[in-house]
Coordinates of C-alpha atoms and ligand atoms in Angstrom, one line a residue:
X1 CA -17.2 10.2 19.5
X2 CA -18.7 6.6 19.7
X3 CA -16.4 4.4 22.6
X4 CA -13.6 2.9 20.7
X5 CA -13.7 -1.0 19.8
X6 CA -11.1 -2.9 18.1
X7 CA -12.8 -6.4 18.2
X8 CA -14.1 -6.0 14.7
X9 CA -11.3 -4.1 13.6
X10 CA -8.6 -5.0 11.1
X11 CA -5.0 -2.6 11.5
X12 CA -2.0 -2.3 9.1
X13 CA 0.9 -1.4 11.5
X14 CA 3.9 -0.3 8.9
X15 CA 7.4 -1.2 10.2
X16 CA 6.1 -3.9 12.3
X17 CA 9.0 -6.1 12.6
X18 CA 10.8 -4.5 16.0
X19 CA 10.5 -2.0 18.5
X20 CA 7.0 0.2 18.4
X21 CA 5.6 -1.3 15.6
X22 CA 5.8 -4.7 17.4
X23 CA 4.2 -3.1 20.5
X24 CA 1.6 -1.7 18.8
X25 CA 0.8 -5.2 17.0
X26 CA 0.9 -6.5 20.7
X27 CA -1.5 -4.2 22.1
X28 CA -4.0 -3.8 19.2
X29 CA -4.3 -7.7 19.4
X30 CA -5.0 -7.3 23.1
X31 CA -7.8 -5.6 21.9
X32 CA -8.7 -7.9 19.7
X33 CA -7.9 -6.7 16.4
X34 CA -7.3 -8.3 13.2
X35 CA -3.9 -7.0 11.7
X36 CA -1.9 -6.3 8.6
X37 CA 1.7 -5.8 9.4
X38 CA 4.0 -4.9 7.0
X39 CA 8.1 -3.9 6.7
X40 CA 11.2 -5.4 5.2
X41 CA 12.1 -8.3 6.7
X42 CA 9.9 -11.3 6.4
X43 CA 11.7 -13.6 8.8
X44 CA 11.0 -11.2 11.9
X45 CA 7.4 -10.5 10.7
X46 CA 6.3 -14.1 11.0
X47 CA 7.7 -14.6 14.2
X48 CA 5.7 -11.2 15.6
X49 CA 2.6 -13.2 13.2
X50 CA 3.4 -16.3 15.1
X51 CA 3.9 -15.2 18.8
X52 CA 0.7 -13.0 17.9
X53 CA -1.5 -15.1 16.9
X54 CA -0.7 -18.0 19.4
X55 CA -1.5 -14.9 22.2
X56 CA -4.4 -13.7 20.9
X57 CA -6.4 -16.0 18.7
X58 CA -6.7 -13.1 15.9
X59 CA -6.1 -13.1 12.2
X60 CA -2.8 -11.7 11.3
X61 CA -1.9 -11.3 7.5
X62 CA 2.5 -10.6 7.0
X63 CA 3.5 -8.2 3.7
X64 CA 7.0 -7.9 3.1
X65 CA 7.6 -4.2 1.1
X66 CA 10.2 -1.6 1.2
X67 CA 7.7 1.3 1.4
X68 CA 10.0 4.3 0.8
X69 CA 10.1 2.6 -2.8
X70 CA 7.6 4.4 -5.6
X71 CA 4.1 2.5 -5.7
X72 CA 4.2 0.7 -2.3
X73 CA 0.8 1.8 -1.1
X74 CA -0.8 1.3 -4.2
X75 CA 0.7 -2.1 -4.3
X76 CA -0.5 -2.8 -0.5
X77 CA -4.2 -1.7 -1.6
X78 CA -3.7 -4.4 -4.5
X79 CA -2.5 -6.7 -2.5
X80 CA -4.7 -6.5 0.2
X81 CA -8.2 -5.8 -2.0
X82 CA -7.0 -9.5 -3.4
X83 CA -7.2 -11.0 -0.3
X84 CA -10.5 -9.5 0.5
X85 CA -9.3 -7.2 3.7
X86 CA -10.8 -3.8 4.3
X87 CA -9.0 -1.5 6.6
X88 CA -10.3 -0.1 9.9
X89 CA -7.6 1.5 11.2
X90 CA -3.5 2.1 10.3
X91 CA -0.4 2.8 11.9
X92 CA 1.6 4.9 10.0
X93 CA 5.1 3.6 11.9
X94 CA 7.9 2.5 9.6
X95 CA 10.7 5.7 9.8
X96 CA 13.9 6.1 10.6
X97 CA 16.6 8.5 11.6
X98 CA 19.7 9.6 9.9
X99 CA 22.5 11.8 11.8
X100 CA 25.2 14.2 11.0
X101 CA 25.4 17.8 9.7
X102 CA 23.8 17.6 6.3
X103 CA 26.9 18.7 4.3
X104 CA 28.6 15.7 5.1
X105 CA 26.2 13.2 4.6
X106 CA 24.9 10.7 2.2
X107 CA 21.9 12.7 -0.2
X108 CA 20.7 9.1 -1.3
X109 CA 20.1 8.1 2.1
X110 CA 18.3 11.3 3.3
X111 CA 16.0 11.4 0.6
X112 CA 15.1 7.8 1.4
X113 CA 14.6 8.8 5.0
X114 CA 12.2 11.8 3.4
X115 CA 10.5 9.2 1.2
X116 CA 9.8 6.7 3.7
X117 CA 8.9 9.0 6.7
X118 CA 6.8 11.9 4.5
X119 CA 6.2 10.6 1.0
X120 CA 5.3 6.9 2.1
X121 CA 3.0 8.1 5.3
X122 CA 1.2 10.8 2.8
X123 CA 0.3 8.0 0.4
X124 CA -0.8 5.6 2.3
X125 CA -2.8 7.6 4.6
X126 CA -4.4 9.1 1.0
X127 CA -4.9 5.5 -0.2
X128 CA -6.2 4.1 2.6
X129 CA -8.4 7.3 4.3
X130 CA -11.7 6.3 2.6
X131 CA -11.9 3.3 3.8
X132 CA -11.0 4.7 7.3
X133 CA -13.6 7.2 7.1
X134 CA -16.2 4.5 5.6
X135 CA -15.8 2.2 9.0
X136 CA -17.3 4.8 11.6
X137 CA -14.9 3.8 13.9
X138 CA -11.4 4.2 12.4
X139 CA -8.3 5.1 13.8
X140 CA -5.1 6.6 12.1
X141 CA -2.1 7.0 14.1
X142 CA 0.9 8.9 12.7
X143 CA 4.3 8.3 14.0
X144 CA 5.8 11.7 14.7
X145 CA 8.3 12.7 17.6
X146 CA 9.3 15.1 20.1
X147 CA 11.9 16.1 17.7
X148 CA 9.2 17.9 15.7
X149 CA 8.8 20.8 17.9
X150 CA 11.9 21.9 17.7
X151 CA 15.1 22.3 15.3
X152 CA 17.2 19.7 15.5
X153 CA 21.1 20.0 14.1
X154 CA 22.3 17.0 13.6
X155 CA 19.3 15.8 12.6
X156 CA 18.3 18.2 10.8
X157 CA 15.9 16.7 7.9
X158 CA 14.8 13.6 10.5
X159 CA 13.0 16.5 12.7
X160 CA 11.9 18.3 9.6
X161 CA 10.2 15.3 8.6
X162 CA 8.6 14.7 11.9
X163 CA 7.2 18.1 12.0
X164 CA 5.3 17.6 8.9
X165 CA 4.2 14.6 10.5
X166 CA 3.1 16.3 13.0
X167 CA 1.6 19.3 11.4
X168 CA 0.2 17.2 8.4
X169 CA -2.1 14.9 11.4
X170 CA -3.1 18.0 13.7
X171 CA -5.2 19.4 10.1
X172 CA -6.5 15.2 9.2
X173 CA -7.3 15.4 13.1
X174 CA -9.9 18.2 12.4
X175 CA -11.0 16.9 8.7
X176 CA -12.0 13.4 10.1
X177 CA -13.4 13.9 13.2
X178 CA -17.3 14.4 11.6
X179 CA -16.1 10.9 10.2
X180 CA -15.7 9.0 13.6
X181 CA -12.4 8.8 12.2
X182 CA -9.7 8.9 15.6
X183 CA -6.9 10.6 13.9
X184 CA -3.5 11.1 16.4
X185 CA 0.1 12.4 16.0
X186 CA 2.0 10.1 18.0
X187 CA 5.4 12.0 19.5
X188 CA 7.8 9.9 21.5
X189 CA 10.6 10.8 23.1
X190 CA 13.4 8.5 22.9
X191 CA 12.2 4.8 23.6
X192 CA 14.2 1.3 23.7
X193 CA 14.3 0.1 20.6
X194 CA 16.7 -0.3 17.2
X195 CA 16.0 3.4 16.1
X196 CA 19.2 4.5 17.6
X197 CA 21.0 1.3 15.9
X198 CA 19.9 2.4 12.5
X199 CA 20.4 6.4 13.4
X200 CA 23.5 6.2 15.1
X201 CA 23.4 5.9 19.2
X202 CA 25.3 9.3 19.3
X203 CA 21.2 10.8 18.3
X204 CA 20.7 10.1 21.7
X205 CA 22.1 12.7 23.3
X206 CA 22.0 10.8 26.8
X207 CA 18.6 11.4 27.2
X208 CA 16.5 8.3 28.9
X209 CA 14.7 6.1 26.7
X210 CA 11.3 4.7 27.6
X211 CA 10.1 1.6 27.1
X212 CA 8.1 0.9 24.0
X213 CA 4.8 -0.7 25.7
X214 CA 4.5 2.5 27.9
X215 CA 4.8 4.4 24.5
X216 CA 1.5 2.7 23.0
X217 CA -0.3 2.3 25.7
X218 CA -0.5 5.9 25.9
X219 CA -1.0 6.2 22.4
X220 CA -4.4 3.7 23.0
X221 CA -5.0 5.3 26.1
X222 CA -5.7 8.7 24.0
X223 CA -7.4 7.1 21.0
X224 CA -10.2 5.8 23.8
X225 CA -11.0 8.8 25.0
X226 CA -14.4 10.2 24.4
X227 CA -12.7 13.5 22.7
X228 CA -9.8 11.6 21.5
X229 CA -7.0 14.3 21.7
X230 CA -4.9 15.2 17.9
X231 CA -1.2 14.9 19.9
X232 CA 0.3 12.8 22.4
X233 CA 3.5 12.9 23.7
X234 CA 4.2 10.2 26.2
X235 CA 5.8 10.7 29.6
X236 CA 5.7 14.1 31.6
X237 CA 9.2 15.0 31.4
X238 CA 8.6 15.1 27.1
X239 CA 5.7 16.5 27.5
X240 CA 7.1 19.4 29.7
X241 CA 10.1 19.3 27.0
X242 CA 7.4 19.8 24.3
X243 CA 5.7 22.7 25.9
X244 CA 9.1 24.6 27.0
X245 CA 10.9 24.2 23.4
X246 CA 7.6 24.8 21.5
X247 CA 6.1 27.8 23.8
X248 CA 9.0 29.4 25.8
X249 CA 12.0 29.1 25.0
X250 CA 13.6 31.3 22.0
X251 CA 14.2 29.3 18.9
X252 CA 17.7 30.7 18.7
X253 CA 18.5 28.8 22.4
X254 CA 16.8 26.0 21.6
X255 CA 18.7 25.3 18.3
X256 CA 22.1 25.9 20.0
X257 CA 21.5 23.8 22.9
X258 CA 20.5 21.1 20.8
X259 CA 23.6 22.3 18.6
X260 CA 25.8 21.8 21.7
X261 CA 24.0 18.4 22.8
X262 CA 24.6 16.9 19.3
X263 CA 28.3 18.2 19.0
X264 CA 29.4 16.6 22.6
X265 CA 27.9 13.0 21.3
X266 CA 29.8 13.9 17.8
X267 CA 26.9 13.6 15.7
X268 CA 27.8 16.9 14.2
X269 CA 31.2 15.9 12.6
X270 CA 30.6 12.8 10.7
X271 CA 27.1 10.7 9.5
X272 CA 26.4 7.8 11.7
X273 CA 23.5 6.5 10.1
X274 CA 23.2 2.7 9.8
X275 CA 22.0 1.0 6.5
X276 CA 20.0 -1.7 7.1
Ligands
NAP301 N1 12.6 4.9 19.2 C1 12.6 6.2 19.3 O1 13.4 6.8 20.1 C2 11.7 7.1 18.5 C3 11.3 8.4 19.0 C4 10.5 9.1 18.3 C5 9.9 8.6 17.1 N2 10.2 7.4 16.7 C6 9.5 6.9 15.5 O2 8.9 5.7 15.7 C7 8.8 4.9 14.6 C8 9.2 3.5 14.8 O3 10.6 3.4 15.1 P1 11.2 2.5 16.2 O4 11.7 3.3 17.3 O5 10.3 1.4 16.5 O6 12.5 2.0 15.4 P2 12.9 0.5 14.8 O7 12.9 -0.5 16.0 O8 14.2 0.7 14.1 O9 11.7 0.1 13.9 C9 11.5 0.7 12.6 C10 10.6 -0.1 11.8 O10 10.4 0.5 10.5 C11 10.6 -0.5 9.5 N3 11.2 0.1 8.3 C12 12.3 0.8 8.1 N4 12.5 1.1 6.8 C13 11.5 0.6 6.1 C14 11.1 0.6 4.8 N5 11.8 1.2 3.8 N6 10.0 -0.1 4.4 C15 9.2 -0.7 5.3 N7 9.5 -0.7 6.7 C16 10.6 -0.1 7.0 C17 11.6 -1.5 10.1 O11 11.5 -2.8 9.5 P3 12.4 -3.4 8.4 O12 13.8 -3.0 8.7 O13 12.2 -4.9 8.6 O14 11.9 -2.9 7.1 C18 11.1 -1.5 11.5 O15 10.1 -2.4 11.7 C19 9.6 5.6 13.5 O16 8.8 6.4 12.7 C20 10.5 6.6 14.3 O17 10.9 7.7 13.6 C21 11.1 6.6 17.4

C-alpha cells in the first residue's frame, strides 16, 4: 500500500455529534482532512464544525439525517454531489445499543437499532465504495465491537449486528485492497462516551471504559500501516478478551458467563434502552 495521507482527503464521519465520532473528526482534522459529518442533532454538529474548524483550518461541511430512516444514503450522495464534494474516505460510526432479553423488549426499537447499525452501514458503504475505490488512497472504517466475537444475552441483536459488521468488513478488506482502498473493522471495548446513556449503563457490565482518543488513535495508527491490518481491537486486555472468547473458550461458557454478567447488572429482566 502507498503511505497514507489525509491532507487531500475529504471524510464523512456518521454519528459525529459525541463520543467516537467526535474523536475521529478530531483526529482526522489533525491530519488534515476535509470532513463531512453527519447525525441527528444539528446544534451539537456545528459546535464539533466550529471547535474544528477554528483547530485546524480545514473545510468542514454539517448534514443533519436520521440514517436508520429508508433512503438516507442515497439522500447524502444527492446532497453532497450538489455541493460538489467527492468522498475519500468514511466512517461508518453512527450505532447504538439496546438491552434486555429480547422477549421483553420493544421490536420497533430493535429493528431501528438493526436498520441503523447493518442496513444504514451496508448502504452507505455500497453508495459510496466507488468513489473510495476511485481515490487510490481511500479509507473505510466500520464501527464494530468486541461484542461481535462472542454471544451476547442481553444484548443479544446489538452483538449480532456487530458481528456482521465485523464479518461483512474482514471480506470488503480483501475485495479492496487491489484498490488502495484501507478498509478496517473497528472493535472497541467499552469506551467513555453516551453509548451506555442510550443502551442502558447496566450494558456495562463493570468492565473499564477507555477513553475515546486512545480508541482512534489506534484505529489511525492501523490504517497507516504499510499492510494496514482488516481488525483492530484497541487495548491489550480486549484484545486478549477477543482471542480467549473467539479461539478458546467453549461457546456454551462464554454465553453463560456473559449470561451471569448481564443478569447481576439486571439487564436481563427488563429493557433499559434510552430513546433519544
Ligand atoms: N462506547 C462504547 O463502549 C462502544 C463500544 C463498541 C462499539 N461502539 C460503537 O461505536 C459507535 C459510536 O458510538 P459511541 O460510543 O460514540 O456512542 P454515542 O456517544 O452514543 O454516539 C453515537 C452517535 O451515533 C449517532 N446516531 C445515533 N442514531 C443515529 C441515527 N439514527 N442517525 C444518525 N446518527 C445517529 C448519534 O448522534 P445523534 O443522536 O445526534 O443522531 C451519535 O453521534 C457505535 O457504532 C457503537 O456501537 C461503542
Amino acid at each position: 500500500m502507498r503511505p497514507l495521507h489525509l491532507e487531500n482527503a475529504t471524510v464523512m464521519v456518521t454519528g459525529a455529534s459525541s463520543g467516537l465520532g467526535v474523536e475521529f473528526a478530531h483526529q482526522l482534522a489533525a491530519r488534515g482532512a476535509d470532513l463531512v459529518l453527519v447525525a441527528r442533532r444539528a446544534d451539537r454538529l456545528a459546535e464539533v464544525a466550529s471547535q474544528i474548524g477554528s483547530a485546524h483550518g480545514v473545510t468542514v461541511t454539517t448534514l443533519t439525517m436520521d440514517l436508520a430512516r429508508e433512503g438516507a444514503a442515497a439522500a447524502l450522495r444527492r446532497d453532497l454531489t450538489q455541493r460538489g464534494i467527492t468522498l475519500t474516505g468514511l466512517v461508518n460510526n453512527a450505532g447504538f445499543g439496546y438491552s434486555g432479553a429480547l422477549h421483553q423488549v420493544d421490536d420497533e426499537r430493535t429493528l431501528e437499532m438493526v436498520r441503523l447499525n447493518v442496513d444504514a452501514l451496508v448502504d452507505l458503504t455500497a453508495t459510496f465504495l466507488p468513489d473510495l475505490r476511485a481515490s487510490g488512497n481511500g479509507i473505510l472504517v466500520n464501527l464494530a465491537s468486541l461484542a461481535a466475537f462472542q454471544p451476547n444475552p442481553g444484548l443479544a441483536v446489538y452483538g449480532a449486528s456487530k458481528a456482521f459488521v465485523l464479518n461483512f468488513t474482514q471480506a470488503l478488506w480483501e475485495e479492496s485492497r487491489s484498490a488502495g482502498l484501507r478498509v478496517l473493522a473497528l472493535c472497541p471495548g467499552p469506551a467513555k462516551t453516551e453509548f451506555f446513556e442510550v443502551a442502558g449503563e447496566a450494558a456495562a457490565a463493570g468492565l473499564p471504559r477507555m477513553e475515546p482518543d486512545e480508541v482512534v488513535e489506534a484505529a489511525l495508527k492501523a490504517l497507516s500501516r504499510r499492510h494496514p491490518p482488516s481488525t483492530v481491537v484497541p487495548g491489550m486486555a480486549n484484545t486478549a478478551m477477543a482471542q480467549l472468547t473467539r479461539r478458546v473458550l467453549p461457546t456454551r461458557l462464554v454465553a453463560s458467563t456473559v449470561g451471569r454478567m448481564m443478569r447481576r447488572g439486571e439487564v436481563l429482566g427488563e429493557a433499559h434502552g434510552q430513546e433519544r
